[in-house]
Coordinates of C-alpha atoms and ligand atoms in Angstrom, one line a residue:
X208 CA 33.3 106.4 65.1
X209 CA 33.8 107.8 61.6
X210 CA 31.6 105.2 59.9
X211 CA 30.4 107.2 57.4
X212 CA 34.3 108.7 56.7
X213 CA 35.6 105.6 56.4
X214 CA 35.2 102.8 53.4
X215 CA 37.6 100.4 54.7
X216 CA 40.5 99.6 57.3
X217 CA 43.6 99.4 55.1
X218 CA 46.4 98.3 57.3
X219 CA 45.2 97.2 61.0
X220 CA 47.0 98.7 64.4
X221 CA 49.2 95.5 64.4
X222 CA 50.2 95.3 61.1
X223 CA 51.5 98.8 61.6
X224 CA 53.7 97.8 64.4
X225 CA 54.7 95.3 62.8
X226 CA 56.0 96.9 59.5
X227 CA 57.5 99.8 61.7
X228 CA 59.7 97.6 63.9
X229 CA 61.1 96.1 60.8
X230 CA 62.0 99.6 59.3
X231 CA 63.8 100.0 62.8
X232 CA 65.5 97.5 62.7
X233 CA 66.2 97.9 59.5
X234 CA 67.6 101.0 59.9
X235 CA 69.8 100.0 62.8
X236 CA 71.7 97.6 60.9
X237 CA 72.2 100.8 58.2
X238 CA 73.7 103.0 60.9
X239 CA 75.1 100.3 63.3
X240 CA 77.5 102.1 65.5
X241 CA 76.9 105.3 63.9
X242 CA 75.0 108.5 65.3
X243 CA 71.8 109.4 63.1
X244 CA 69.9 112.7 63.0
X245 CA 66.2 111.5 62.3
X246 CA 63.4 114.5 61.0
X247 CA 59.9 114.4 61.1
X248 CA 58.3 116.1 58.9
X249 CA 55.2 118.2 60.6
X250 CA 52.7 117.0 61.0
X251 CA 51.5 114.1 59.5
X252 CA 54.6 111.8 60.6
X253 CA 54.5 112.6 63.8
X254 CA 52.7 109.5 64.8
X255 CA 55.0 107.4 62.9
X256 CA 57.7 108.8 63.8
X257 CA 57.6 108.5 67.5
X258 CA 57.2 104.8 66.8
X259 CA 60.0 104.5 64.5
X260 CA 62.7 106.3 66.8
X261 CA 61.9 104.2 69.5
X262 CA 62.6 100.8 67.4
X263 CA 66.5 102.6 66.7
X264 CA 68.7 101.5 68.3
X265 CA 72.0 103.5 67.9
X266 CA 72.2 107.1 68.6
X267 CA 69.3 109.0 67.8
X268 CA 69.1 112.7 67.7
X269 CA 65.8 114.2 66.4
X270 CA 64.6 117.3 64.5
X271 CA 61.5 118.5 63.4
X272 CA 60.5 120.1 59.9
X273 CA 57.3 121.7 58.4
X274 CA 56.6 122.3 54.9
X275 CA 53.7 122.1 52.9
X276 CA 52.6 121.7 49.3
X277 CA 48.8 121.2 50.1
X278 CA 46.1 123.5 50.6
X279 CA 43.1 121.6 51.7
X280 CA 41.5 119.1 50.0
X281 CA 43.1 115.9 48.5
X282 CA 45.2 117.2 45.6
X283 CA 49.0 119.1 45.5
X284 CA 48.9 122.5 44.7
X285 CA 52.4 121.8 43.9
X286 CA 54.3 124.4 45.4
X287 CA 56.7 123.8 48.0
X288 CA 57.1 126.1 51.3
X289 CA 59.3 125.9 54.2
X290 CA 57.1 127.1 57.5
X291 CA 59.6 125.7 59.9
X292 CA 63.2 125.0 59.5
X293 CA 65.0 122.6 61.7
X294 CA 66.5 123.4 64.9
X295 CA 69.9 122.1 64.9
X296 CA 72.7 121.7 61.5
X297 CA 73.0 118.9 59.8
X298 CA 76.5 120.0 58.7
X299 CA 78.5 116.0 58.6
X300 CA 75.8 114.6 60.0
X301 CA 73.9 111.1 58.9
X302 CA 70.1 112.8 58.2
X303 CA 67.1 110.2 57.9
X304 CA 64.3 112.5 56.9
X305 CA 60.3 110.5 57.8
X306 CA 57.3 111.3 56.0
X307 CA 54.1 109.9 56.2
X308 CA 53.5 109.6 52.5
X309 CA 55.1 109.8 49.1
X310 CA 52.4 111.0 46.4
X311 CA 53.9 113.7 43.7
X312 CA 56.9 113.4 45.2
X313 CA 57.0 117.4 44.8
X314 CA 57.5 118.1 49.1
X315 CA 60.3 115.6 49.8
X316 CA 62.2 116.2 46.2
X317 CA 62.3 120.3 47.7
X318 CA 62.7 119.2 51.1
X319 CA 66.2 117.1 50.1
X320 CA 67.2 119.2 47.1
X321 CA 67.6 121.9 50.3
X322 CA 68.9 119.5 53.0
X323 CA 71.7 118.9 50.9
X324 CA 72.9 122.1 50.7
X325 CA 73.7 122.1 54.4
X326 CA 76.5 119.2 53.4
X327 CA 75.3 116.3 55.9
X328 CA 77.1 113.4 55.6
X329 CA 74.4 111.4 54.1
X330 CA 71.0 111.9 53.1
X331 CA 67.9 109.5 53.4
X332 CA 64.2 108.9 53.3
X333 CA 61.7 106.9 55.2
X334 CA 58.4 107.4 54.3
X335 CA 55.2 105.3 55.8
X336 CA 53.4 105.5 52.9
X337 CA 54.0 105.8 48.9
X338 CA 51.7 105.9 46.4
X339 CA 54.1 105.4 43.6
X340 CA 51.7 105.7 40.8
X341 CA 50.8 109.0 41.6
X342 CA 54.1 110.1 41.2
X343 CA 54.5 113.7 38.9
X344 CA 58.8 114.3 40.0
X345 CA 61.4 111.5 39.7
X346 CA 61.7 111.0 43.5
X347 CA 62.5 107.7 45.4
X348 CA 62.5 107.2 49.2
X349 CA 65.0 104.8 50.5
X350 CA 62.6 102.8 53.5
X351 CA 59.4 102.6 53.0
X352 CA 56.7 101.1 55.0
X353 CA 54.0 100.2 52.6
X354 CA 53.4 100.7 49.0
X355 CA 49.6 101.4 48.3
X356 CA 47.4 101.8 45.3
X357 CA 46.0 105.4 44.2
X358 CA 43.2 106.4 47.2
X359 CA 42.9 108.7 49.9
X360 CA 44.1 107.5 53.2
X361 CA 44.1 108.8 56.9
X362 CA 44.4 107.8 60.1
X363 CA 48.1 107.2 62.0
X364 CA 49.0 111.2 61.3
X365 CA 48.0 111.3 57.9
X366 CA 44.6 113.7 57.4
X367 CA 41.6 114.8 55.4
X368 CA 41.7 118.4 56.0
X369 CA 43.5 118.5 59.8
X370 CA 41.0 115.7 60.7
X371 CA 41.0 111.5 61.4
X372 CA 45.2 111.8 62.4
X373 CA 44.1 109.9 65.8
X374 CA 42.4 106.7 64.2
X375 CA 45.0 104.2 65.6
X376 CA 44.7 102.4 61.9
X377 CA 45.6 103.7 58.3
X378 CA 41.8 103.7 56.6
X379 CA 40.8 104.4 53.0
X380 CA 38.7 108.0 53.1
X381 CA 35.1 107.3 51.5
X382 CA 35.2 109.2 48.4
X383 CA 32.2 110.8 49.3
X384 CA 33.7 113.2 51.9
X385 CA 36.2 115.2 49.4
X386 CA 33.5 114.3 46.3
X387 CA 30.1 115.1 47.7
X388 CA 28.2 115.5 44.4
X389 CA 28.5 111.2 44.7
X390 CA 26.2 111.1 47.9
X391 CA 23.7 113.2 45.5
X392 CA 24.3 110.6 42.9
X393 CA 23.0 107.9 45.5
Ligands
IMP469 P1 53.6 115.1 47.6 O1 54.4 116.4 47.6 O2 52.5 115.2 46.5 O3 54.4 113.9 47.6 O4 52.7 115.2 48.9 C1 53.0 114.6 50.0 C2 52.1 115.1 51.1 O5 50.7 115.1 50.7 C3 52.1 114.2 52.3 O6 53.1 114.5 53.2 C4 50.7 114.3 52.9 O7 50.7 115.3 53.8 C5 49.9 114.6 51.7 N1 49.1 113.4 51.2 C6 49.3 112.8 50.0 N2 48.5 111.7 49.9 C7 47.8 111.7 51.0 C8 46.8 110.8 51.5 O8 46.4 109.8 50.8 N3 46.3 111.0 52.7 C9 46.7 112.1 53.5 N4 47.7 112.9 53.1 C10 48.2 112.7 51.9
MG470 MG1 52.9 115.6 55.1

């Protein structure tokens, strides 16, 4: 499937699983006897994130959150909006807030300058994915699965335009697909 979408498989099924058990594990040696709110950010960690949670092991209570700063397409249109708020407060409580990917940086620098308004008792970031060379705001995450170089990827969640979030594998998007005036070229 996708053969034409896809140039290459960038980080395999078990490689994944891999990587995200050690972020849990991580993680729970952070928050050992501790209670920690985790948020997944809607809706390309979703995949992720149900792995992550369930390679925590100390309390886990989870939230959901959607903003966006992308239209379609593969660029920022760097504005920031809020389309679903959490549930719950995270008044006192330890917040872990999972992304799929860092890129500007723009969504998650908005998304924490806010959270920490509500006074949790601390404040942190997991993201699968960075791409720190793409980055336009001084943002850091604190875990982070994989650091990879400046290209389009999809597949586990992440998406070209609402599409590939099922492939099982994280897979570079043929340039092609978002530049078409290159399959003229050939
Ligand atoms: P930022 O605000 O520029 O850091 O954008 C982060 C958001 O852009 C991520 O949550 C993704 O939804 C999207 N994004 C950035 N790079 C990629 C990519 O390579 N593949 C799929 N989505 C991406
Ligand atoms: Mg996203």
């Amino acid at each position: 499937m996708y053969e034409k979408e896809i140039k290459r498989v960038l980080f395999t099924k078990e490689q994944i699983a891999a990587r995200v058990k050690e972020l849990g594990e991580e993680i729970s040696r952070d928050y050992a006897g501790e209670s920690v709110t985790m948020v997944c950010t809607l809706r390309g960690a979703t995949i992720f994130f149900a792995d992550l949670v369930r390679e925590i092991k100390c309390d886990v209570e989870i939230d959901f959150v959607a903003c966006s700063s992308y239209g379609s397409g593969t660029t920022t249109s760097g504005e920031v909006k809020m389309q679903k708020d959490l549930s719950s407060p995270i008044e006192g409580k330890n917040v872990i807030v999972v992304e799929d990917i860092i890129d500007t940086g723009t969504t998650l620098l908005a998304l924490t300058r806010l959270l920490k308004t509500r006074n949790p008792k601390s404040l942190k970031v997991c993201s699968f994915l960075d791409k720190p060379s793409r980055r336009k705001v001084d943002f850091k995450g604190d875990y982070i699965g994989f650091e990879i170089e400046n290209e389009f990827v999809i597949g586990y969640g992440l998406d070209y335009n609402q599409k590939f979030r099922n492939l099982p594998e994280v897979c570079i998007l043929a340039p092609e697909v978002y530049m078409p005036d290159l399959n003229k070229a050939l």
